Amino acid sequence: MCPKIYVPVHIGEADLSYILEHERTHIRRRDYLIKALAFLALSLALIIFMIAPNSSDEITFLWRDSSP
């Protein structure tokens, strides 16, 4: 995978170095993989709730029981 950084043309040299370092930090930390995994987890959760509509009633019931 080769992430790309797109920057507007009118950015000055000083700002450009800060922007590039900020974006390189995201790439080094592999934030793009974390975002993809989070999207996958959210998608699976939505699919589960769409397939099993009765489970949402059970979860609502559990949430009510946990409140003080």
PDB file of N, CA, C, O and CB in Angstrom:
ATOM      1  N   MET A   1       0.851  -1.170   0.000  1.00  0.00           N
ATOM      2  CA  MET A   1       0.000   0.000   0.000  1.00  0.00           C
ATOM      3  C   MET A   1       0.898   1.234   0.000  1.00  0.00           C
ATOM      4  O   MET A   1       1.876   1.310   0.744  1.00  0.00           O
ATOM      5  CB  MET A   1      -0.969  -0.003   1.224  1.00  0.00           C
ATOM      6  N   CYS A   2       0.553   2.177  -0.832  1.00  0.00           N
ATOM      7  CA  CYS A   2       1.359   3.386  -0.947  1.00  0.00           C
ATOM      8  C   CYS A   2       0.469   4.613  -0.765  1.00  0.00           C
ATOM      9  O   CYS A   2      -0.056   5.148  -1.742  1.00  0.00           O
ATOM     10  CB  CYS A   2       2.088   3.434  -2.314  1.00  0.00           C
ATOM     11  N   PRO A   3       0.294   5.065   0.485  1.00  0.00           N
ATOM     12  CA  PRO A   3      -0.553   6.236   0.728  1.00  0.00           C
ATOM     13  C   PRO A   3       0.041   7.485   0.081  1.00  0.00           C
ATOM     14  O   PRO A   3       1.259   7.635  -0.013  1.00  0.00           O
ATOM     15  CB  PRO A   3      -0.738   6.461   2.239  1.00  0.00           C
ATOM     16  N   LYS A   4      -0.835   8.367  -0.357  1.00  0.00           N
ATOM     17  CA  LYS A   4      -0.407   9.618  -0.985  1.00  0.00           C
ATOM     18  C   LYS A   4      -0.911  10.794  -0.162  1.00  0.00           C
ATOM     19  O   LYS A   4      -1.969  10.721   0.463  1.00  0.00           O
ATOM     20  CB  LYS A   4      -0.922   9.713  -2.447  1.00  0.00           C
ATOM     21  N   ILE A   5      -0.146  11.872  -0.168  1.00  0.00           N
ATOM     22  CA  ILE A   5      -0.516  13.100   0.540  1.00  0.00           C
ATOM     23  C   ILE A   5      -0.785  14.170  -0.508  1.00  0.00           C
ATOM     24  O   ILE A   5       0.092  14.502  -1.306  1.00  0.00           O
ATOM     25  CB  ILE A   5       0.610  13.556   1.548  1.00  0.00           C
ATOM     26  N   TYR A   6      -1.993  14.702  -0.504  1.00  0.00           N
ATOM     27  CA  TYR A   6      -2.368  15.764  -1.445  1.00  0.00           C
ATOM     28  C   TYR A   6      -2.402  17.089  -0.696  1.00  0.00           C
ATOM     29  O   TYR A   6      -3.074  17.217   0.328  1.00  0.00           O
ATOM     30  CB  TYR A   6      -3.752  15.468  -2.117  1.00  0.00           C
ATOM     31  N   VAL A   7      -1.674  18.072  -1.212  1.00  0.00           N
ATOM     32  CA  VAL A   7      -1.555  19.377  -0.569  1.00  0.00           C
ATOM     33  C   VAL A   7      -1.878  20.454  -1.603  1.00  0.00           C
ATOM     34  O   VAL A   7      -1.451  20.348  -2.752  1.00  0.00           O
ATOM     35  CB  VAL A   7      -0.124  19.585   0.035  1.00  0.00           C
ATOM     36  N   PRO A   8      -2.631  21.495  -1.211  1.00  0.00           N
ATOM     37  CA  PRO A   8      -2.902  22.589  -2.146  1.00  0.00           C
ATOM     38  C   PRO A   8      -1.613  23.265  -2.616  1.00  0.00           C
ATOM     39  O   PRO A   8      -0.614  23.270  -1.896  1.00  0.00           O
ATOM     40  CB  PRO A   8      -3.822  23.621  -1.496  1.00  0.00           C
ATOM     41  N   VAL A   9      -1.635  23.823  -3.799  1.00  0.00           N
ATOM     42  CA  VAL A   9      -0.457  24.422  -4.416  1.00  0.00           C
ATOM     43  C   VAL A   9      -0.017  25.685  -3.672  1.00  0.00           C
ATOM     44  O   VAL A   9       1.182  25.953  -3.597  1.00  0.00           O
ATOM     45  CB  VAL A   9      -0.740  24.749  -5.883  1.00  0.00           C
ATOM     46  N   HIS A  10      -0.942  26.460  -3.126  1.00  0.00           N
ATOM     47  CA  HIS A  10      -0.614  27.760  -2.543  1.00  0.00           C
ATOM     48  C   HIS A  10      -0.054  27.699  -1.120  1.00  0.00           C
ATOM     49  O   HIS A  10       0.135  28.751  -0.508  1.00  0.00           O
ATOM     50  CB  HIS A  10      -1.830  28.613  -2.545  1.00  0.00           C
ATOM     51  N   ILE A  11       0.217  26.523  -0.572  1.00  0.00           N
ATOM     52  CA  ILE A  11       0.763  26.391   0.779  1.00  0.00           C
ATOM     53  C   ILE A  11       2.234  26.819   0.779  1.00  0.00           C
ATOM     54  O   ILE A  11       2.998  26.444  -0.110  1.00  0.00           O
ATOM     55  CB  ILE A  11       0.615  24.926   1.298  1.00  0.00           C
ATOM     56  N   GLY A  12       2.620  27.614   1.793  1.00  0.00           N
ATOM     57  CA  GLY A  12       4.006  28.064   1.904  1.00  0.00           C
ATOM     58  C   GLY A  12       4.932  26.948   2.371  1.00  0.00           C
ATOM     59  O   GLY A  12       4.477  25.914   2.861  1.00  0.00           O
ATOM     60  N   GLU A  13       6.230  27.166   2.216  1.00  0.00           N
ATOM     61  CA  GLU A  13       7.234  26.148   2.579  1.00  0.00           C
ATOM     62  C   GLU A  13       7.183  25.805   4.064  1.00  0.00           C
ATOM     63  O   GLU A  13       7.277  24.634   4.431  1.00  0.00           O
ATOM     64  CB  GLU A  13       8.642  26.636   2.213  1.00  0.00           C
ATOM     65  N   ALA A  14       7.034  26.819   4.926  1.00  0.00           N
ATOM     66  CA  ALA A  14       7.005  26.570   6.376  1.00  0.00           C
ATOM     67  C   ALA A  14       5.795  25.714   6.737  1.00  0.00           C
ATOM     68  O   ALA A  14       5.915  24.739   7.479  1.00  0.00           O
ATOM     69  CB  ALA A  14       6.971  27.907   7.167  1.00  0.00           C
ATOM     70  N   ASP A  15       4.633  26.083   6.210  1.00  0.00           N
ATOM     71  CA  ASP A  15       3.427  25.307   6.496  1.00  0.00           C
ATOM     72  C   ASP A  15       3.501  23.923   5.881  1.00  0.00           C
ATOM     73  O   ASP A  15       3.027  22.951   6.469  1.00  0.00           O
ATOM     74  CB  ASP A  15       2.192  26.034   5.986  1.00  0.00           C
ATOM     75  N   LEU A  16       4.088  23.829   4.713  1.00  0.00           N
ATOM     76  CA  LEU A  16       4.186  22.553   4.029  1.00  0.00           C
ATOM     77  C   LEU A  16       4.981  21.538   4.847  1.00  0.00           C
ATOM     78  O   LEU A  16       4.610  20.365   4.903  1.00  0.00           O
ATOM     79  CB  LEU A  16       4.824  22.740   2.665  1.00  0.00           C
ATOM     80  N   SER A  17       6.054  21.967   5.473  1.00  0.00           N
ATOM     81  CA  SER A  17       6.857  21.022   6.265  1.00  0.00           C
ATOM     82  C   SER A  17       6.064  20.503   7.465  1.00  0.00           C
ATOM     83  O   SER A  17       6.166  19.326   7.809  1.00  0.00           O
ATOM     84  CB  SER A  17       8.163  21.693   6.745  1.00  0.00           C
ATOM     85  N   TYR A  18       5.274  21.375   8.107  1.00  0.00           N
ATOM     86  CA  TYR A  18       4.445  20.930   9.239  1.00  0.00           C
ATOM     87  C   TYR A  18       3.342  19.977   8.778  1.00  0.00           C
ATOM     88  O   TYR A  18       3.074  18.964   9.425  1.00  0.00           O
ATOM     89  CB  TYR A  18       3.822  22.143   9.956  1.00  0.00           C
ATOM     90  N   ILE A  19       2.717  20.306   7.673  1.00  0.00           N
ATOM     91  CA  ILE A  19       1.641  19.462   7.143  1.00  0.00           C
ATOM     92  C   ILE A  19       2.182  18.088   6.767  1.00  0.00           C
ATOM     93  O   ILE A  19       1.586  17.067   7.110  1.00  0.00           O
ATOM     94  CB  ILE A  19       0.975  20.127   5.917  1.00  0.00           C
ATOM     95  N   LEU A  20       3.301  18.061   6.069  1.00  0.00           N
ATOM     96  CA  LEU A  20       3.875  16.781   5.648  1.00  0.00           C
ATOM     97  C   LEU A  20       4.310  15.933   6.837  1.00  0.00           C
ATOM     98  O   LEU A  20       4.113  14.718   6.841  1.00  0.00           O
ATOM     99  CB  LEU A  20       5.060  17.017   4.723  1.00  0.00           C
ATOM    100  N   GLU A  21       4.900  16.567   7.842  1.00  0.00           N
ATOM    101  CA  GLU A  21       5.303  15.809   9.032  1.00  0.00           C
ATOM    102  C   GLU A  21       4.085  15.250   9.762  1.00  0.00           C
ATOM    103  O   GLU A  21       4.115  14.120  10.250  1.00  0.00           O
ATOM    104  CB  GLU A  21       6.125  16.697   9.983  1.00  0.00           C
ATOM    105  N   HIS A  22       3.021  16.035   9.836  1.00  0.00           N
ATOM    106  CA  HIS A  22       1.780  15.574  10.468  1.00  0.00           C
ATOM    107  C   HIS A  22       1.228  14.353   9.722  1.00  0.00           C
ATOM    108  O   HIS A  22       0.862  13.355  10.344  1.00  0.00           O
ATOM    109  CB  HIS A  22       0.723  16.714  10.494  1.00  0.00           C
ATOM    110  N   GLU A  23       1.171  14.436   8.415  1.00  0.00           N
ATOM    111  CA  GLU A  23       0.635  13.330   7.621  1.00  0.00           C
ATOM    112  C   GLU A  23       1.560  12.117   7.648  1.00  0.00           C
ATOM    113  O   GLU A  23       1.082  10.983   7.649  1.00  0.00           O
ATOM    114  CB  GLU A  23       0.409  13.777   6.180  1.00  0.00           C
ATOM    115  N   ARG A  24       2.867  12.332   7.670  1.00  0.00           N
ATOM    116  CA  ARG A  24       3.808  11.207   7.786  1.00  0.00           C
ATOM    117  C   ARG A  24       3.625  10.476   9.109  1.00  0.00           C
ATOM    118  O   ARG A  24       3.784   9.257   9.179  1.00  0.00           O
ATOM    119  CB  ARG A  24       5.262  11.701   7.656  1.00  0.00           C
ATOM    120  N   THR A  25       3.293  11.219  10.154  1.00  0.00           N
ATOM    121  CA  THR A  25       3.033  10.596  11.455  1.00  0.00           C
ATOM    122  C   THR A  25       1.845   9.647  11.354  1.00  0.00           C
ATOM    123  O   THR A  25       1.889   8.542  11.895  1.00  0.00           O
ATOM    124  CB  THR A  25       2.772  11.672  12.537  1.00  0.00           C
ATOM    125  N   HIS A  26       0.788  10.063  10.669  1.00  0.00           N
ATOM    126  CA  HIS A  26      -0.362   9.180  10.466  1.00  0.00           C
ATOM    127  C   HIS A  26       0.056   7.929   9.700  1.00  0.00           C
ATOM    128  O   HIS A  26      -0.393   6.830  10.026  1.00  0.00           O
ATOM    129  CB  HIS A  26      -1.486   9.917   9.712  1.00  0.00           C
ATOM    130  N   ILE A  27       0.888   8.076   8.711  1.00  0.00           N
ATOM    131  CA  ILE A  27       1.332   6.935   7.911  1.00  0.00           C
ATOM    132  C   ILE A  27       2.220   6.010   8.741  1.00  0.00           C
ATOM    133  O   ILE A  27       2.063   4.790   8.678  1.00  0.00           O
ATOM    134  CB  ILE A  27       2.087   7.415   6.656  1.00  0.00           C
ATOM    135  N   ARG A  28       3.145   6.566   9.514  1.00  0.00           N
ATOM    136  CA  ARG A  28       4.026   5.743  10.351  1.00  0.00           C
ATOM    137  C   ARG A  28       3.239   4.955  11.385  1.00  0.00           C
ATOM    138  O   ARG A  28       3.568   3.807  11.681  1.00  0.00           O
ATOM    139  CB  ARG A  28       5.063   6.617  11.049  1.00  0.00           C
ATOM    140  N   ARG A  29       2.179   5.585  11.945  1.00  0.00           N
ATOM    141  CA  ARG A  29       1.366   4.909  12.958  1.00  0.00           C
ATOM    142  C   ARG A  29       0.347   3.959  12.346  1.00  0.00           C
ATOM    143  O   ARG A  29      -0.377   3.260  13.055  1.00  0.00           O
ATOM    144  CB  ARG A  29       0.653   5.931  13.817  1.00  0.00           C
ATOM    145  N   ARG A  30       0.301   3.944  11.001  1.00  0.00           N
ATOM    146  CA  ARG A  30      -0.622   3.083  10.250  1.00  0.00           C
ATOM    147  C   ARG A  30      -2.082   3.365  10.614  1.00  0.00           C
ATOM    148  O   ARG A  30      -2.889   2.446  10.754  1.00  0.00           O
ATOM    149  CB  ARG A  30      -0.298   1.607  10.513  1.00  0.00           C
ATOM    150  N   ASP A  31      -2.403   4.646  10.763  1.00  0.00           N
ATOM    151  CA  ASP A  31      -3.764   5.049  11.083  1.00  0.00           C
ATOM    152  C   ASP A  31      -4.754   4.617  10.010  1.00  0.00           C
ATOM    153  O   ASP A  31      -5.921   4.370  10.314  1.00  0.00           O
ATOM    154  CB  ASP A  31      -3.830   6.548  11.269  1.00  0.00           C
ATOM    155  N   TYR A  32      -4.312   4.522   8.770  1.00  0.00           N
ATOM    156  CA  TYR A  32      -5.203   4.109   7.688  1.00  0.00           C
ATOM    157  C   TYR A  32      -5.673   2.671   7.887  1.00  0.00           C
ATOM    158  O   TYR A  32      -6.788   2.333   7.488  1.00  0.00           O
ATOM    159  CB  TYR A  32      -4.501   4.253   6.333  1.00  0.00           C
ATOM    160  N   LEU A  33      -4.844   1.812   8.499  1.00  0.00           N
ATOM    161  CA  LEU A  33      -5.272   0.438   8.786  1.00  0.00           C
ATOM    162  C   LEU A  33      -6.264   0.401   9.934  1.00  0.00           C
ATOM    163  O   LEU A  33      -7.239  -0.349   9.898  1.00  0.00           O
ATOM    164  CB  LEU A  33      -4.065  -0.444   9.112  1.00  0.00           C
ATOM    165  N   ILE A  34      -6.012   1.218  10.960  1.00  0.00           N
ATOM    166  CA  ILE A  34      -6.927   1.293  12.107  1.00  0.00           C
ATOM    167  C   ILE A  34      -8.300   1.766  11.639  1.00  0.00           C
ATOM    168  O   ILE A  34      -9.325   1.232  12.065  1.00  0.00           O
ATOM    169  CB  ILE A  34      -6.368   2.247  13.204  1.00  0.00           C
ATOM    170  N   LYS A  35      -8.318   2.769  10.764  1.00  0.00           N
ATOM    171  CA  LYS A  35      -9.591   3.289  10.264  1.00  0.00           C
ATOM    172  C   LYS A  35     -10.332   2.212   9.477  1.00  0.00           C
ATOM    173  O   LYS A  35     -11.550   2.083   9.603  1.00  0.00           O
ATOM    174  CB  LYS A  35      -9.361   4.535   9.383  1.00  0.00           C
ATOM    175  N   ALA A  36      -9.620   1.448   8.676  1.00  0.00           N
ATOM    176  CA  ALA A  36     -10.253   0.378   7.907  1.00  0.00           C
ATOM    177  C   ALA A  36     -10.818  -0.702   8.828  1.00  0.00           C
ATOM    178  O   ALA A  36     -11.915  -1.204   8.583  1.00  0.00           O
ATOM    179  CB  ALA A  36      -9.250  -0.240   6.927  1.00  0.00           C
ATOM    180  N   LEU A  37     -10.094  -1.064   9.875  1.00  0.00           N
ATOM    181  CA  LEU A  37     -10.577  -2.063  10.826  1.00  0.00           C
ATOM    182  C   LEU A  37     -11.802  -1.553  11.586  1.00  0.00           C
ATOM    183  O   LEU A  37     -12.741  -2.312  11.824  1.00  0.00           O
ATOM    184  CB  LEU A  37      -9.465  -2.441  11.813  1.00  0.00           C
ATOM    185  N   ALA A  38     -11.799  -0.284  11.965  1.00  0.00           N
ATOM    186  CA  ALA A  38     -12.945   0.296  12.664  1.00  0.00           C
ATOM    187  C   ALA A  38     -14.165   0.317  11.752  1.00  0.00           C
ATOM    188  O   ALA A  38     -15.276   0.032  12.199  1.00  0.00           O
ATOM    189  CB  ALA A  38     -12.620   1.719  13.156  1.00  0.00           C
ATOM    190  N   PHE A  39     -13.971   0.649  10.486  1.00  0.00           N
ATOM    191  CA  PHE A  39     -15.071   0.645   9.527  1.00  0.00           C
ATOM    192  C   PHE A  39     -15.636  -0.766   9.364  1.00  0.00           C
ATOM    193  O   PHE A  39     -16.851  -0.947   9.293  1.00  0.00           O
ATOM    194  CB  PHE A  39     -14.603   1.196   8.167  1.00  0.00           C
ATOM    195  N   LEU A  40     -14.753  -1.762   9.304  1.00  0.00           N
ATOM    196  CA  LEU A  40     -15.191  -3.148   9.185  1.00  0.00           C
ATOM    197  C   LEU A  40     -15.992  -3.580  10.415  1.00  0.00           C
ATOM    198  O   LEU A  40     -17.031  -4.227  10.287  1.00  0.00           O
ATOM    199  CB  LEU A  40     -13.985  -4.072   8.990  1.00  0.00           C
ATOM    200  N   ALA A  41     -15.509  -3.222  11.599  1.00  0.00           N
ATOM    201  CA  ALA A  41     -16.215  -3.576  12.833  1.00  0.00           C
ATOM    202  C   ALA A  41     -17.598  -2.925  12.879  1.00  0.00           C
ATOM    203  O   ALA A  41     -18.575  -3.570  13.261  1.00  0.00           O
ATOM    204  CB  ALA A  41     -15.390  -3.154  14.062  1.00  0.00           C
ATOM    205  N   LEU A  42     -17.685  -1.666  12.497  1.00  0.00           N
ATOM    206  CA  LEU A  42     -18.971  -0.981  12.477  1.00  0.00           C
ATOM    207  C   LEU A  42     -19.910  -1.622  11.461  1.00  0.00           C
ATOM    208  O   LEU A  42     -21.097  -1.799  11.735  1.00  0.00           O
ATOM    209  CB  LEU A  42     -18.781   0.504  12.160  1.00  0.00           C
ATOM    210  N   SER A  43     -19.389  -1.965  10.307  1.00  0.00           N
ATOM    211  CA  SER A  43     -20.209  -2.605   9.273  1.00  0.00           C
ATOM    212  C   SER A  43     -20.758  -3.942   9.756  1.00  0.00           C
ATOM    213  O   SER A  43     -21.931  -4.249   9.540  1.00  0.00           O
ATOM    214  CB  SER A  43     -19.392  -2.808   7.989  1.00  0.00           C
ATOM    215  N   LEU A  44     -19.915  -4.735  10.408  1.00  0.00           N
ATOM    216  CA  LEU A  44     -20.370  -6.030  10.922  1.00  0.00           C
ATOM    217  C   LEU A  44     -21.433  -5.850  11.998  1.00  0.00           C
ATOM    218  O   LEU A  44     -22.404  -6.606  12.041  1.00  0.00           O
ATOM    219  CB  LEU A  44     -19.188  -6.830  11.483  1.00  0.00           C
ATOM    220  N   ALA A  45     -21.260  -4.860  12.864  1.00  0.00           N
ATOM    221  CA  ALA A  45     -22.252  -4.606  13.903  1.00  0.00           C
ATOM    222  C   ALA A  45     -23.591  -4.208  13.297  1.00  0.00           C
ATOM    223  O   ALA A  45     -24.637  -4.667  13.756  1.00  0.00           O
ATOM    224  CB  ALA A  45     -21.760  -3.515  14.854  1.00  0.00           C
ATOM    225  N   LEU A  46     -23.572  -3.363  12.274  1.00  0.00           N
ATOM    226  CA  LEU A  46     -24.819  -2.958  11.623  1.00  0.00           C
ATOM    227  C   LEU A  46     -25.494  -4.133  10.929  1.00  0.00           C
ATOM    228  O   LEU A  46     -26.718  -4.261  10.966  1.00  0.00           O
ATOM    229  CB  LEU A  46     -24.553  -1.844  10.616  1.00  0.00           C
ATOM    230  N   ILE A  47     -24.703  -4.983  10.300  1.00  0.00           N
ATOM    231  CA  ILE A  47     -25.267  -6.162   9.635  1.00  0.00           C
ATOM    232  C   ILE A  47     -25.909  -7.088  10.648  1.00  0.00           C
ATOM    233  O   ILE A  47     -26.995  -7.613  10.405  1.00  0.00           O
ATOM    234  CB  ILE A  47     -24.186  -6.913   8.846  1.00  0.00           C
ATOM    235  N   ILE A  48     -25.251  -7.297  11.783  1.00  0.00           N
ATOM    236  CA  ILE A  48     -25.808  -8.168  12.826  1.00  0.00           C
ATOM    237  C   ILE A  48     -27.138  -7.624  13.319  1.00  0.00           C
ATOM    238  O   ILE A  48     -28.082  -8.394  13.495  1.00  0.00           O
ATOM    239  CB  ILE A  48     -24.825  -8.308  14.002  1.00  0.00           C
ATOM    240  N   PHE A  49     -27.240  -6.313  13.548  1.00  0.00           N
ATOM    241  CA  PHE A  49     -28.486  -5.738  14.028  1.00  0.00           C
ATOM    242  C   PHE A  49     -29.572  -5.767  12.959  1.00  0.00           C
ATOM    243  O   PHE A  49     -30.757  -5.815  13.290  1.00  0.00           O
ATOM    244  CB  PHE A  49     -28.255  -4.315  14.492  1.00  0.00           C
ATOM    245  N   MET A  50     -29.196  -5.739  11.701  1.00  0.00           N
ATOM    246  CA  MET A  50     -30.191  -5.811  10.629  1.00  0.00           C
ATOM    247  C   MET A  50     -30.708  -7.238  10.456  1.00  0.00           C
ATOM    248  O   MET A  50     -31.879  -7.442  10.134  1.00  0.00           O
ATOM    249  CB  MET A  50     -29.593  -5.303   9.308  1.00  0.00           C
ATOM    250  N   ILE A  51     -29.835  -8.226  10.668  1.00  0.00           N
ATOM    251  CA  ILE A  51     -30.225  -9.619  10.488  1.00  0.00           C
ATOM    252  C   ILE A  51     -31.053 -10.110  11.676  1.00  0.00           C
ATOM    253  O   ILE A  51     -32.011 -10.861  11.497  1.00  0.00           O
ATOM    254  CB  ILE A  51     -28.984 -10.502  10.305  1.00  0.00           C
ATOM    255  N   ALA A  52     -30.693  -9.695  12.861  1.00  0.00           N
ATOM    256  CA  ALA A  52     -31.363 -10.172  14.066  1.00  0.00           C
ATOM    257  C   ALA A  52     -32.076  -9.006  14.755  1.00  0.00           C
ATOM    258  O   ALA A  52     -31.543  -8.444  15.712  1.00  0.00           O
ATOM    259  CB  ALA A  52     -30.349 -10.843  15.031  1.00  0.00           C
ATOM    260  N   PRO A  53     -33.267  -8.636  14.289  1.00  0.00           N
ATOM    261  CA  PRO A  53     -33.951  -7.481  14.885  1.00  0.00           C
ATOM    262  C   PRO A  53     -34.337  -7.694  16.349  1.00  0.00           C
ATOM    263  O   PRO A  53     -34.467  -6.717  17.087  1.00  0.00           O
ATOM    264  CB  PRO A  53     -35.190  -7.158  14.087  1.00  0.00           C
ATOM    265  N   ASN A  54     -34.520  -8.925  16.784  1.00  0.00           N
ATOM    266  CA  ASN A  54     -34.884  -9.171  18.182  1.00  0.00           C
ATOM    267  C   ASN A  54     -33.735  -8.874  19.127  1.00  0.00           C
ATOM    268  O   ASN A  54     -33.962  -8.552  20.293  1.00  0.00           O
ATOM    269  CB  ASN A  54     -35.334 -10.609  18.363  1.00  0.00           C
ATOM    270  N   SER A  55     -32.508  -8.978  18.645  1.00  0.00           N
ATOM    271  CA  SER A  55     -31.361  -8.734  19.518  1.00  0.00           C
ATOM    272  C   SER A  55     -31.305  -7.278  19.958  1.00  0.00           C
ATOM    273  O   SER A  55     -30.797  -6.989  21.041  1.00  0.00           O
ATOM    274  CB  SER A  55     -30.062  -9.117  18.810  1.00  0.00           C
ATOM    275  N   SER A  56     -31.815  -6.351  19.145  1.00  0.00           N
ATOM    276  CA  SER A  56     -31.784  -4.944  19.548  1.00  0.00           C
ATOM    277  C   SER A  56     -32.695  -4.707  20.743  1.00  0.00           C
ATOM    278  O   SER A  56     -32.387  -3.862  21.584  1.00  0.00           O
ATOM    279  CB  SER A  56     -32.199  -4.038  18.379  1.00  0.00           C
ATOM    280  N   ASP A  57     -33.836  -5.446  20.845  1.00  0.00           N
ATOM    281  CA  ASP A  57     -34.700  -5.330  22.014  1.00  0.00           C
ATOM    282  C   ASP A  57     -33.984  -5.821  23.267  1.00  0.00           C
ATOM    283  O   ASP A  57     -34.097  -5.212  24.330  1.00  0.00           O
ATOM    284  CB  ASP A  57     -35.997  -6.115  21.802  1.00  0.00           C
ATOM    285  N   GLU A  58     -33.250  -6.920  23.140  1.00  0.00           N
ATOM    286  CA  GLU A  58     -32.509  -7.450  24.274  1.00  0.00           C
ATOM    287  C   GLU A  58     -31.428  -6.474  24.725  1.00  0.00           C
ATOM    288  O   GLU A  58     -31.219  -6.289  25.924  1.00  0.00           O
ATOM    289  CB  GLU A  58     -31.888  -8.800  23.919  1.00  0.00           C
ATOM    290  N   ILE A  59     -30.744  -5.852  23.778  1.00  0.00           N
ATOM    291  CA  ILE A  59     -29.691  -4.905  24.127  1.00  0.00           C
ATOM    292  C   ILE A  59     -30.293  -3.679  24.803  1.00  0.00           C
ATOM    293  O   ILE A  59     -29.725  -3.172  25.770  1.00  0.00           O
ATOM    294  CB  ILE A  59     -28.891  -4.494  22.875  1.00  0.00           C
ATOM    295  N   THR A  60     -31.430  -3.192  24.314  1.00  0.00           N
ATOM    296  CA  THR A  60     -32.111  -2.066  24.954  1.00  0.00           C
ATOM    297  C   THR A  60     -32.478  -2.430  26.379  1.00  0.00           C
ATOM    298  O   THR A  60     -32.319  -1.617  27.289  1.00  0.00           O
ATOM    299  CB  THR A  60     -33.369  -1.659  24.162  1.00  0.00           C
ATOM    300  N   PHE A  61     -32.963  -3.634  26.580  1.00  0.00           N
ATOM    301  CA  PHE A  61     -33.322  -4.096  27.915  1.00  0.00           C
ATOM    302  C   PHE A  61     -32.090  -4.130  28.828  1.00  0.00           C
ATOM    303  O   PHE A  61     -32.169  -3.723  29.987  1.00  0.00           O
ATOM    304  CB  PHE A  61     -33.972  -5.489  27.841  1.00  0.00           C
ATOM    305  N   LEU A  62     -30.962  -4.609  28.317  1.00  0.00           N
ATOM    306  CA  LEU A  62     -29.743  -4.655  29.107  1.00  0.00           C
ATOM    307  C   LEU A  62     -29.271  -3.253  29.470  1.00  0.00           C
ATOM    308  O   LEU A  62     -28.785  -3.033  30.579  1.00  0.00           O
ATOM    309  CB  LEU A  62     -28.652  -5.398  28.351  1.00  0.00           C
ATOM    310  N   TRP A  63     -29.408  -2.305  28.549  1.00  0.00           N
ATOM    311  CA  TRP A  63     -28.993  -0.933  28.836  1.00  0.00           C
ATOM    312  C   TRP A  63     -29.849  -0.339  29.941  1.00  0.00           C
ATOM    313  O   TRP A  63     -29.340   0.397  30.786  1.00  0.00           O
ATOM    314  CB  TRP A  63     -29.079  -0.064  27.575  1.00  0.00           C
ATOM    315  N   ARG A  64     -31.134  -0.644  29.948  1.00  0.00           N
ATOM    316  CA  ARG A  64     -32.011  -0.115  30.984  1.00  0.00           C
ATOM    317  C   ARG A  64     -31.639  -0.687  32.350  1.00  0.00           C
ATOM    318  O   ARG A  64     -31.695   0.024  33.353  1.00  0.00           O
ATOM    319  CB  ARG A  64     -33.477  -0.428  30.656  1.00  0.00           C
ATOM    320  N   ASP A  65     -31.261  -1.966  32.398  1.00  0.00           N
ATOM    321  CA  ASP A  65     -30.893  -2.593  33.670  1.00  0.00           C
ATOM    322  C   ASP A  65     -29.593  -2.040  34.236  1.00  0.00           C
ATOM    323  O   ASP A  65     -29.405  -2.054  35.453  1.00  0.00           O
ATOM    324  CB  ASP A  65     -30.771  -4.092  33.493  1.00  0.00           C
ATOM    325  N   SER A  66     -28.707  -1.563  33.405  1.00  0.00           N
ATOM    326  CA  SER A  66     -27.397  -1.099  33.891  1.00  0.00           C
ATOM    327  C   SER A  66     -27.441   0.319  34.464  1.00  0.00           C
ATOM    328  O   SER A  66     -26.489   0.748  35.115  1.00  0.00           O
ATOM    329  CB  SER A  66     -26.383  -1.153  32.762  1.00  0.00           C
ATOM    330  N   SER A  67     -28.529   1.047  34.230  1.00  0.00           N
ATOM    331  CA  SER A  67     -28.576   2.425  34.748  1.00  0.00           C
ATOM    332  C   SER A  67     -28.896   2.400  36.244  1.00  0.00           C
ATOM    333  O   SER A  67     -29.624   1.522  36.706  1.00  0.00           O
ATOM    334  CB  SER A  67     -29.638   3.276  33.976  1.00  0.00           C
ATOM    335  N   PRO A  68     -28.351   3.368  37.008  1.00  0.00           N
ATOM    336  CA  PRO A  68     -28.563   3.371  38.470  1.00  0.00           C
ATOM    337  C   PRO A  68     -29.964   3.773  38.852  1.00  0.00           C
ATOM    338  O   PRO A  68     -30.290   3.822  40.038  1.00  0.00           O
ATOM    339  CB  PRO A  68     -27.584   4.303  39.141  1.00  0.00           C
TER     340      PRO A  68
END
